[in-house]
Short mmCIF file of C-alpha atoms and ligand atoms in Angstrom, two decimals:
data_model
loop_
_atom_site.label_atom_id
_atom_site.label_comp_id
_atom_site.label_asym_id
_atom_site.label_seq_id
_atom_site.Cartn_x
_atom_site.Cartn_y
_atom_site.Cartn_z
CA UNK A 1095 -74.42 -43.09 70.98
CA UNK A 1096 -72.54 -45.61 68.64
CA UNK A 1097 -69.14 -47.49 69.92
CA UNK A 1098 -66.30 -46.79 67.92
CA UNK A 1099 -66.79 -50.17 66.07
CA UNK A 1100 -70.30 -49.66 64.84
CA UNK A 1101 -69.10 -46.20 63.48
CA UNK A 1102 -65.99 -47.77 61.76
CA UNK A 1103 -68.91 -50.53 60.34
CA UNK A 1104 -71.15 -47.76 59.38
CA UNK A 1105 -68.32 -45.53 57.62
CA UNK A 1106 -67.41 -48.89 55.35
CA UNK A 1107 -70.35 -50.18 54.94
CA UNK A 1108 -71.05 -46.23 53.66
CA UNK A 1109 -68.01 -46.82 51.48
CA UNK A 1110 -69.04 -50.12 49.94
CA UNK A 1111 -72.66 -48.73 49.12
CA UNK A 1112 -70.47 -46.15 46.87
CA UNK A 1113 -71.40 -43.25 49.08
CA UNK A 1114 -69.01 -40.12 49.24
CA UNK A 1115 -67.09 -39.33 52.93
CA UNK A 1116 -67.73 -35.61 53.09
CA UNK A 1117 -65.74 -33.37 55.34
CA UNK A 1118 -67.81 -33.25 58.78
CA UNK A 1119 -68.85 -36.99 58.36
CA UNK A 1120 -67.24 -39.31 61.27
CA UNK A 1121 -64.20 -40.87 59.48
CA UNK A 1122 -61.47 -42.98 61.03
CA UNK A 1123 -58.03 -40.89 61.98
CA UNK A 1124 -56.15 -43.15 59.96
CA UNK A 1125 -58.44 -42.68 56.92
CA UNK A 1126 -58.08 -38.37 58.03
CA UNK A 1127 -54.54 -38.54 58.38
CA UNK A 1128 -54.00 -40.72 54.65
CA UNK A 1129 -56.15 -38.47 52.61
CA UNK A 1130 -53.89 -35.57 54.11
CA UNK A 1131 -50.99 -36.95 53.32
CA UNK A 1132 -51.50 -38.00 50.20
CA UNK A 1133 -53.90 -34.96 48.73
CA UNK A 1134 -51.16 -32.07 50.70
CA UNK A 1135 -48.31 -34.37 48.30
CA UNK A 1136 -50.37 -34.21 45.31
CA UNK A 1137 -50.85 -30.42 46.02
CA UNK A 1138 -46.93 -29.43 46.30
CA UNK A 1139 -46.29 -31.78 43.25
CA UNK A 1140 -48.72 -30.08 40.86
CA UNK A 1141 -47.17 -26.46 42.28
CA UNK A 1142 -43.69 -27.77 42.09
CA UNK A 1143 -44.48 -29.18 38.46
CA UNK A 1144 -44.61 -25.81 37.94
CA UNK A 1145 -41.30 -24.92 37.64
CA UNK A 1146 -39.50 -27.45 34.74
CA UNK A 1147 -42.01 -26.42 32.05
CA UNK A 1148 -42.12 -22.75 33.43
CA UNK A 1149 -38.70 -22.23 32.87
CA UNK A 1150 -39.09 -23.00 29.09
CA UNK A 1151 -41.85 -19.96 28.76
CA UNK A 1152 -39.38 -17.51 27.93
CA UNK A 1153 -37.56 -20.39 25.17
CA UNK A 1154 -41.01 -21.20 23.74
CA UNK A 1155 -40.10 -21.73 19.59
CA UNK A 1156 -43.34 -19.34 18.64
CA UNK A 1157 -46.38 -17.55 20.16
CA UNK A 1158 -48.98 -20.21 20.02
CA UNK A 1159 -46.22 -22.34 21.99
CA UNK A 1160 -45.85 -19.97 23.94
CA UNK A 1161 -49.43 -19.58 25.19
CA UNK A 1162 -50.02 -23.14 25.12
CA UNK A 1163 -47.45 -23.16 27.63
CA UNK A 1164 -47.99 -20.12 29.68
CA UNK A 1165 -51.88 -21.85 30.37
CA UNK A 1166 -50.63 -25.23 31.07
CA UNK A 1167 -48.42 -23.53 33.69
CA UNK A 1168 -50.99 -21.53 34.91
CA UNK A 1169 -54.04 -24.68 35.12
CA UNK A 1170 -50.97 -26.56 37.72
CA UNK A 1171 -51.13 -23.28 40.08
CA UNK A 1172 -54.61 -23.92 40.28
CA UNK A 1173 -54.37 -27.20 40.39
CA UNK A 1174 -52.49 -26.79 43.48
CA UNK A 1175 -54.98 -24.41 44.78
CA UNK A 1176 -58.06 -27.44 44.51
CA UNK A 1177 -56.14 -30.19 45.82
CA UNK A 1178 -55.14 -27.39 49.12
CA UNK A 1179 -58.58 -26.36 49.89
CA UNK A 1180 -59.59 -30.06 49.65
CA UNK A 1181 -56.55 -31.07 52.02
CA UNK A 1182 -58.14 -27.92 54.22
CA UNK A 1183 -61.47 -29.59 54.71
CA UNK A 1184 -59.78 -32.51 56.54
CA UNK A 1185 -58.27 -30.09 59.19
CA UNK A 1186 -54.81 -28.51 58.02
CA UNK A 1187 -53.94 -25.49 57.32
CA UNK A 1188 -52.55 -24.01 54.48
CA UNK A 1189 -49.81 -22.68 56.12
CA UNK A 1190 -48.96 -26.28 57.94
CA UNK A 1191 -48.62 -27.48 54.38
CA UNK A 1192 -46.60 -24.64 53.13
CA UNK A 1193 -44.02 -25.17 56.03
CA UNK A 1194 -43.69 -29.06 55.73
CA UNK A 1195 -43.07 -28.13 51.74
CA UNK A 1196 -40.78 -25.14 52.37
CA UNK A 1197 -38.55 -27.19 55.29
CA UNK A 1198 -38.20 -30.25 52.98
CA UNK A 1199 -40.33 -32.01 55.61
CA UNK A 1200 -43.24 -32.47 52.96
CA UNK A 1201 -42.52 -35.32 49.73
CA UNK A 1202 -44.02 -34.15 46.39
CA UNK A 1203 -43.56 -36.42 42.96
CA UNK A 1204 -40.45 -37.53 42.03
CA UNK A 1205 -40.65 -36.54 38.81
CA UNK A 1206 -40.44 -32.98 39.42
CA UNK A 1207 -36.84 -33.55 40.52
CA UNK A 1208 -35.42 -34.02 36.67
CA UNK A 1209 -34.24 -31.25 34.66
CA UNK A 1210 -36.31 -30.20 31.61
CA UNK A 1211 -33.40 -29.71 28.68
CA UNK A 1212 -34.15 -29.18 25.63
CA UNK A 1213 -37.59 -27.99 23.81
CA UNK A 1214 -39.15 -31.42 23.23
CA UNK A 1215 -39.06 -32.01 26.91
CA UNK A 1216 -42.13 -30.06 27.05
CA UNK A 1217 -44.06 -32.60 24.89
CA UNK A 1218 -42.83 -35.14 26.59
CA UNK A 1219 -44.23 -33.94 29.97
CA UNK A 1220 -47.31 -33.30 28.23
CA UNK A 1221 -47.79 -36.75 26.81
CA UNK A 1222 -45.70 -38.71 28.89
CA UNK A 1223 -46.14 -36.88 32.67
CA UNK A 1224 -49.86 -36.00 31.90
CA UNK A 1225 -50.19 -39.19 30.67
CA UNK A 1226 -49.27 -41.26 33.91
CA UNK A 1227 -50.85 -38.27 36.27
CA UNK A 1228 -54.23 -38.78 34.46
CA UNK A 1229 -54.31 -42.58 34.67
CA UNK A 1230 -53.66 -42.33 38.32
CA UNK A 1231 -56.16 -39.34 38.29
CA UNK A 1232 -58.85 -40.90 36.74
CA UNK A 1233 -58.46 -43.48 39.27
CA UNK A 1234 -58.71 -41.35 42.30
CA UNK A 1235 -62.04 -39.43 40.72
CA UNK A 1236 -63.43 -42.10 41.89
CA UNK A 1237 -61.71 -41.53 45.46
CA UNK A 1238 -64.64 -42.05 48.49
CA UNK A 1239 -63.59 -38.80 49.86
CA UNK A 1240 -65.96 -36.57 47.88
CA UNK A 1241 -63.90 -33.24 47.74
CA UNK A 1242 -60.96 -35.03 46.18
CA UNK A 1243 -62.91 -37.17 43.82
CA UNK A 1244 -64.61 -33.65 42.60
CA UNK A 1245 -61.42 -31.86 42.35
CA UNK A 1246 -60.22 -34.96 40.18
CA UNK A 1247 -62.75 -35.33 38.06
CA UNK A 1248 -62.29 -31.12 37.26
CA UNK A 1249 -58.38 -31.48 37.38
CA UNK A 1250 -58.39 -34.59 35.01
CA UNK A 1251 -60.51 -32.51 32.55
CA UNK A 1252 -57.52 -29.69 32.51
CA UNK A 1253 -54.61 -32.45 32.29
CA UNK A 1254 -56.73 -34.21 29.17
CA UNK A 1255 -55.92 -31.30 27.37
CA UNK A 1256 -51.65 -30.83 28.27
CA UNK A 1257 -51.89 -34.63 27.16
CA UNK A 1258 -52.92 -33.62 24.22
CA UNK A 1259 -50.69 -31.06 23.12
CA UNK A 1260 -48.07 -33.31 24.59
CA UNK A 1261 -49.13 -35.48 22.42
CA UNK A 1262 -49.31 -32.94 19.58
CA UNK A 1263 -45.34 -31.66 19.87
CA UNK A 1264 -44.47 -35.13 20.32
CA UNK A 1265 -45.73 -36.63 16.65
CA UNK A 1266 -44.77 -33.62 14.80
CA UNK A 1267 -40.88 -33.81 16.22
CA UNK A 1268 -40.42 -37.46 15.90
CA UNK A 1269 -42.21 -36.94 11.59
CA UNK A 1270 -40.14 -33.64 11.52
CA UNK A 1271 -36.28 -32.71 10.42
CA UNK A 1272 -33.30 -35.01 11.91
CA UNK A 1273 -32.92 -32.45 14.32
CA UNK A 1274 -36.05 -33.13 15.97
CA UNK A 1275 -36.10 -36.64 15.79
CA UNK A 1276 -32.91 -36.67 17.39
CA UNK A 1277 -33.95 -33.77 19.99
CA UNK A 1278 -37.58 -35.87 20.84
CA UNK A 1279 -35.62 -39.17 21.10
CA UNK A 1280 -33.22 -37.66 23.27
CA UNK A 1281 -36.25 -36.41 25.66
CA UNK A 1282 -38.12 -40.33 25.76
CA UNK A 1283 -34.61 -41.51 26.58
CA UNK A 1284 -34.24 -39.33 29.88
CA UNK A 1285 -38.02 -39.00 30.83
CA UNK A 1286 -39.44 -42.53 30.23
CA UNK A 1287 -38.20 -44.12 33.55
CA UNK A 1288 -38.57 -41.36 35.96
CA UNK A 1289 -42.09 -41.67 34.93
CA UNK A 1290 -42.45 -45.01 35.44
CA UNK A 1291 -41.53 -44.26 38.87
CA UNK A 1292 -44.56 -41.75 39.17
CA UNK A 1293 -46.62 -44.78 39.65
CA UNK A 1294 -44.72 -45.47 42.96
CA UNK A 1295 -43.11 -48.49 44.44
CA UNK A 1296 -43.86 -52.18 43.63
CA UNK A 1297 -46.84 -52.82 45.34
CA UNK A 1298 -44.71 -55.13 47.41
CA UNK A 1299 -43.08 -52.14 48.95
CA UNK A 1300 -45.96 -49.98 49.18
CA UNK A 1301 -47.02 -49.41 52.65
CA UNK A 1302 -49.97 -47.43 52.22
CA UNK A 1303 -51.38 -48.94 49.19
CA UNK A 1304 -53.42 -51.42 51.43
CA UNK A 1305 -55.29 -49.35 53.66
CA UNK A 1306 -55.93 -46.79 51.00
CA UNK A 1307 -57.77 -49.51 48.56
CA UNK A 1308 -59.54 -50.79 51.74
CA UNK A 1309 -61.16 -47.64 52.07
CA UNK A 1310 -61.76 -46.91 48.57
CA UNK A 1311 -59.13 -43.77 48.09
CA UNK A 1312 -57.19 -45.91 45.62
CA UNK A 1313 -59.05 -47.90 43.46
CA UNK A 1314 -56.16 -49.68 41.63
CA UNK A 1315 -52.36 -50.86 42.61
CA UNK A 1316 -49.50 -48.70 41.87
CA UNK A 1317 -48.33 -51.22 39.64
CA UNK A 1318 -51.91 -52.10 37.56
CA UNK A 1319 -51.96 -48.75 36.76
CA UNK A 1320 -48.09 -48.61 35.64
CA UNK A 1321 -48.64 -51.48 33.79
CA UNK A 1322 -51.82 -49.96 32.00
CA UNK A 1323 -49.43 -46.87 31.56
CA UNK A 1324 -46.89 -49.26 29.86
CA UNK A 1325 -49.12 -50.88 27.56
CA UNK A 1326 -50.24 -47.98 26.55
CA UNK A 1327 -47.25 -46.13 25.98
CA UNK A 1328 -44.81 -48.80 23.69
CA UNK A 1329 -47.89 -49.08 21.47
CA UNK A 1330 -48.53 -45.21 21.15
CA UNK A 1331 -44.73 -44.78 20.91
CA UNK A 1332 -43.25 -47.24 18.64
CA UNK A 1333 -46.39 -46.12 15.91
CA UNK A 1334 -44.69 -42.91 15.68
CA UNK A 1335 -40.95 -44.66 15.25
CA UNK A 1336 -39.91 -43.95 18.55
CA UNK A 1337 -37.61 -46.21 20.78
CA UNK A 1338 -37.60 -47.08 24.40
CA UNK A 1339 -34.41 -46.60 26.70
CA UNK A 1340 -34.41 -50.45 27.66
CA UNK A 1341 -33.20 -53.52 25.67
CA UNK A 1342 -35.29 -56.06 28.16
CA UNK A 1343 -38.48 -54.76 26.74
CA UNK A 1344 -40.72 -57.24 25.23
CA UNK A 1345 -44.16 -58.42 24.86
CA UNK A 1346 -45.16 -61.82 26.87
CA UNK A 1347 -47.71 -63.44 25.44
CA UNK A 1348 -49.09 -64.93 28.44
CA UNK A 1349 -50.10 -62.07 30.21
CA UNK A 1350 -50.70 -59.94 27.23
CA UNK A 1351 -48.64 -57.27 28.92
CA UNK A 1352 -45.54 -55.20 27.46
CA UNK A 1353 -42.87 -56.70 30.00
CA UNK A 1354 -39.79 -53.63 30.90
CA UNK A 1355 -36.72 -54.67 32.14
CA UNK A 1356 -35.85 -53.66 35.90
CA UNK A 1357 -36.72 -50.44 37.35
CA UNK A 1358 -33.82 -48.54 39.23
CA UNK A 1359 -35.27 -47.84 42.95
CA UNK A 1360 -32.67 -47.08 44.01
CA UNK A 1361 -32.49 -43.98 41.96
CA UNK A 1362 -36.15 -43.68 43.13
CA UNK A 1363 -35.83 -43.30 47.05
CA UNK A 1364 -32.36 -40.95 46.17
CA UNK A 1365 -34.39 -38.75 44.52
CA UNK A 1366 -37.77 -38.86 47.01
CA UNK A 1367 -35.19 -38.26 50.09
CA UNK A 1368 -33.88 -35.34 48.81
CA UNK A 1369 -30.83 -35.68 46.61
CA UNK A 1370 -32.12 -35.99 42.87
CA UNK A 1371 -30.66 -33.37 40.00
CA UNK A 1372 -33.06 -31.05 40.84
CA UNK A 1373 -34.24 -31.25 44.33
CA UNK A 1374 -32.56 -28.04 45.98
CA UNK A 1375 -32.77 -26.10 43.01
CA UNK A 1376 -37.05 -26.94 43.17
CA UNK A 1377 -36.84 -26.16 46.81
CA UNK A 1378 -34.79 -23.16 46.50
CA UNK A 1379 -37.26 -21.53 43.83
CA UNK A 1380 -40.33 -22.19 46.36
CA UNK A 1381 -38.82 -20.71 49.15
CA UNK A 1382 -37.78 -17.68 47.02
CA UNK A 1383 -41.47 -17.67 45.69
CA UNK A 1384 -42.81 -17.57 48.83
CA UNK A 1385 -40.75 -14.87 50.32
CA UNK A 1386 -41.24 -12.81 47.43
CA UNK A 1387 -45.07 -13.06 48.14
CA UNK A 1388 -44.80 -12.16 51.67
CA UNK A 1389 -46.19 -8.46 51.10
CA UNK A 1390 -48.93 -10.11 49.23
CA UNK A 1391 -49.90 -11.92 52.17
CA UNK A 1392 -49.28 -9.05 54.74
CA UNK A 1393 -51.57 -6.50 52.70
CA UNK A 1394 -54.33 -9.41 52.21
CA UNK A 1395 -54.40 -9.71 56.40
CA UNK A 1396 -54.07 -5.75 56.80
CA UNK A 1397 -57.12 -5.18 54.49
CA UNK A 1398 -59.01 -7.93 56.27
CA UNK A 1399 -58.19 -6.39 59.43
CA UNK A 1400 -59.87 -3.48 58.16
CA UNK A 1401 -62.37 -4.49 56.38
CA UNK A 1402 -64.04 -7.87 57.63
CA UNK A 1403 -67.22 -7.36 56.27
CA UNK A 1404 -65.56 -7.00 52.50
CA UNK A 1405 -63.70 -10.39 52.77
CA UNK A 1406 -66.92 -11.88 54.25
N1 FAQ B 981 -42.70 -39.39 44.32
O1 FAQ B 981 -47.02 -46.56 49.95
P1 FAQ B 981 -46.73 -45.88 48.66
C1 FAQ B 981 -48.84 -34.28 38.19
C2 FAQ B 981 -43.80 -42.13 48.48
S1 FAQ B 981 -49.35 -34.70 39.74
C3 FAQ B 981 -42.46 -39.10 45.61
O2 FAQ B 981 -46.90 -46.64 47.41
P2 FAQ B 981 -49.02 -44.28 48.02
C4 FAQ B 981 -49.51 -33.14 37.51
C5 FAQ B 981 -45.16 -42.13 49.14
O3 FAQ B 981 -45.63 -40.81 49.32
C6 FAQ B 981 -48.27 -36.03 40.20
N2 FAQ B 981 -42.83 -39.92 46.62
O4 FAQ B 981 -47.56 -44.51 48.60
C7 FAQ B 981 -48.54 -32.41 36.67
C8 FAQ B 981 -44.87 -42.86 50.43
O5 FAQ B 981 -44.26 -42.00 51.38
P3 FAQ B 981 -45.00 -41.53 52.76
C9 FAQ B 981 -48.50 -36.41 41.59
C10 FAQ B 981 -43.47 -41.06 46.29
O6 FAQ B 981 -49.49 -42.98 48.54
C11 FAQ B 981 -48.14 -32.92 35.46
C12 FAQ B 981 -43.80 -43.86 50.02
O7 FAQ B 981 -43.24 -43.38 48.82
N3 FAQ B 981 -49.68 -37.22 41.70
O8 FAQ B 981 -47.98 -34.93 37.72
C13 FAQ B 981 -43.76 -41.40 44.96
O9 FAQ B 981 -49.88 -45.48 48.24
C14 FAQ B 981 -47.22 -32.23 34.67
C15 FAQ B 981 -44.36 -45.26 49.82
O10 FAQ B 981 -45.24 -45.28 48.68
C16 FAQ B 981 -50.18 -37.54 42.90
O11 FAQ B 981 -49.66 -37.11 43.92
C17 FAQ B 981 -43.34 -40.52 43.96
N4 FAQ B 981 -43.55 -40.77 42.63
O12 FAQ B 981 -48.81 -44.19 46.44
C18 FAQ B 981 -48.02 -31.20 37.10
C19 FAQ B 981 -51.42 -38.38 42.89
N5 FAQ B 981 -44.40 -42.59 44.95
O13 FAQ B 981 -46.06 -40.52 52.38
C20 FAQ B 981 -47.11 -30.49 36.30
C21 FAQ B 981 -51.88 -38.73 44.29
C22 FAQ B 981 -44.50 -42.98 46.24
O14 FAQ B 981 -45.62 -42.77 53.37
C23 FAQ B 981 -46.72 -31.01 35.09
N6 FAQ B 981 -51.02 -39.66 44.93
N7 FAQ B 981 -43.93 -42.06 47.03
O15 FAQ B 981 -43.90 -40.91 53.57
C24 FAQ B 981 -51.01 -41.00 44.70
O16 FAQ B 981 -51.75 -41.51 43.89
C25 FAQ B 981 -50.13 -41.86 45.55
O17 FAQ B 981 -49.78 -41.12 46.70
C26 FAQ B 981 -48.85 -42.40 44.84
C27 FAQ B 981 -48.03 -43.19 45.85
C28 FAQ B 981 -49.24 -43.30 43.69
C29 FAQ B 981 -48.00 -41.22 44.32
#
């Protein structure tokens, strides 16, 4: 029988080799109870992301928007679905995630919080919000719990193409009429620092960044990846004649990095406690969602009832 110590030693040195925790390998509660916070998070955000592009389905300019959009929508959902079974595996239920999300206990990305206005909002998401998900997500498929790293590495493959077509609406607004320049600007102006925020706090202020790189769930700081995300973005951006909201932006030499001016945290933790543009309105639509499903729910439990050896 090992001591608590030489199991904690075994589990990291399991970690170090590169090895994969799976889900009834001994694991510290600290390492349990981060994964499920953090993957049950990651699981609302992708089914709350749902909702500012879904409400565009019906606005969609043409049919091959249209399904574009209708399947982008649809690979979030299911998403959601991966990241919940994987949160499962670590000893929650679905429904104790549900509950947290549906009282407003439960945080999911800020992002989701901002209202999607006009048509080339849904490129933006696509190359800006994809964009910043799948740096962070290509991180964490490398994540030493091994049914989040696989749900990753599947997810990321999904999100690689809504960057895309992001990417897609985005070039051929900011080369097409005034209008469109002027309606694609408009979008980078409002979305480009709520996504910097994605990334998180300053690593200064990020409480669980430390424990999470010890044991190999993050790989990478929240702000090396923002700053990857930055670098990447002014260069992408500017090629197509496209300006960023913030006259402190500038390239130092030194580091080699694209420098931004101040983010507003502020605005941040408003909007993660509860009282961003969109907050009750997101929370409101779940809720209804979810009572609207109830008699989904209730048949799937009668027939079970009835039938266990059909569900089995
Ligand atoms: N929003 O100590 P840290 C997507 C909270 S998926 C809200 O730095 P950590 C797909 C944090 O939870 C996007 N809360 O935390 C899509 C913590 O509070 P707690 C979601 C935030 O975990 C695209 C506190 O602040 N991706 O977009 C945020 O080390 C398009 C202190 O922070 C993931 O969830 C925030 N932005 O780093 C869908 C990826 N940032 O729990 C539809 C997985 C921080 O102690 C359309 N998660 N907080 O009470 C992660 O990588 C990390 O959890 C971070 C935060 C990087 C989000």
């Amino acid at each position: 029988m090992l001591t608590h110590e030489e199991q904690l030693a075994e589990f990291e040195a399991r970690i170090a080799r590169g090895e994969k925790i799976e889900p009834g390998d001994w694991m510290p509660a600290e390492y349990r109870r981060q994964l499920i916070r953090m993957i049950s998070q990651h699981a609302h955000s992708e089914v709350v992301g749902m909702l500012p592009e879904g409400a565009w389905i019906t606005r969609a300019p043409n049919l091959r928007r249209k399904m574009v959009l209708i399947s982008k929508v649809q690979d979030e959902g299911g998403h959601g679905q991966y990241l919940y079974h994987a949160a499962e595996s670590l000893g929650i239920s679905r429904e104790e995630m549900l509950d947290a999300l549906l009282e407003g206990r439960a945080k999911y990305s800020s992002i989701f919080n901002y209202p999607t206005l006009n048509w080339a909002d849904i490129g933006v998401i696509g190359w800006l919000v994809d964009g910043a998900a799948i740096k962070n997500q290509t991180m964490l498929a490398q994540a030493s719990y091994g049914p989040y790293s696989r749900a990753m590495v599947r997810i990321c493959a999904e999100e690689t193409f809504h960057h895309k077509q992001g990417k897609e609406m985005v070039i051929q607004y900011a080369q097409g009429t005034p209008f469109q320049r002027q309606m694609v600007q408009d979008s980078i102006n409002r979305w480009w620092w709520p996504t910097l925020m994605m990334f998180g706090p300053h690593d200064s202020d990020s409480p669980n960044s430390e424990t999470l790189i010890k044991w190999g769930i993050k790989t990478k700081t929240n702000d090396e990846l923002r700053q990857e995300f930055i670098n990447e973005m002014v260069a992408d951006l500017t090629a197509v004649n496209l300006t960023l909201p913030d006259p402190d932006l500038h390239f130092d030499e030194a580091s080699g990095n694209w420098t931004t001016g101040p983010i507003d945290w502020d605005e941040f933790w408003r909007v993660v406690k509860g009282n961003g543009p969109c907050n009750k309105e997101r929370l409101a639509a779940r809720q209804e969602a979810h009572e609207n499903g109830r008699w989904v729910r209730e048949a799937m439990a009668a027939f079970a009832a009835r039938s266990p050896q059909v569900i089995a």
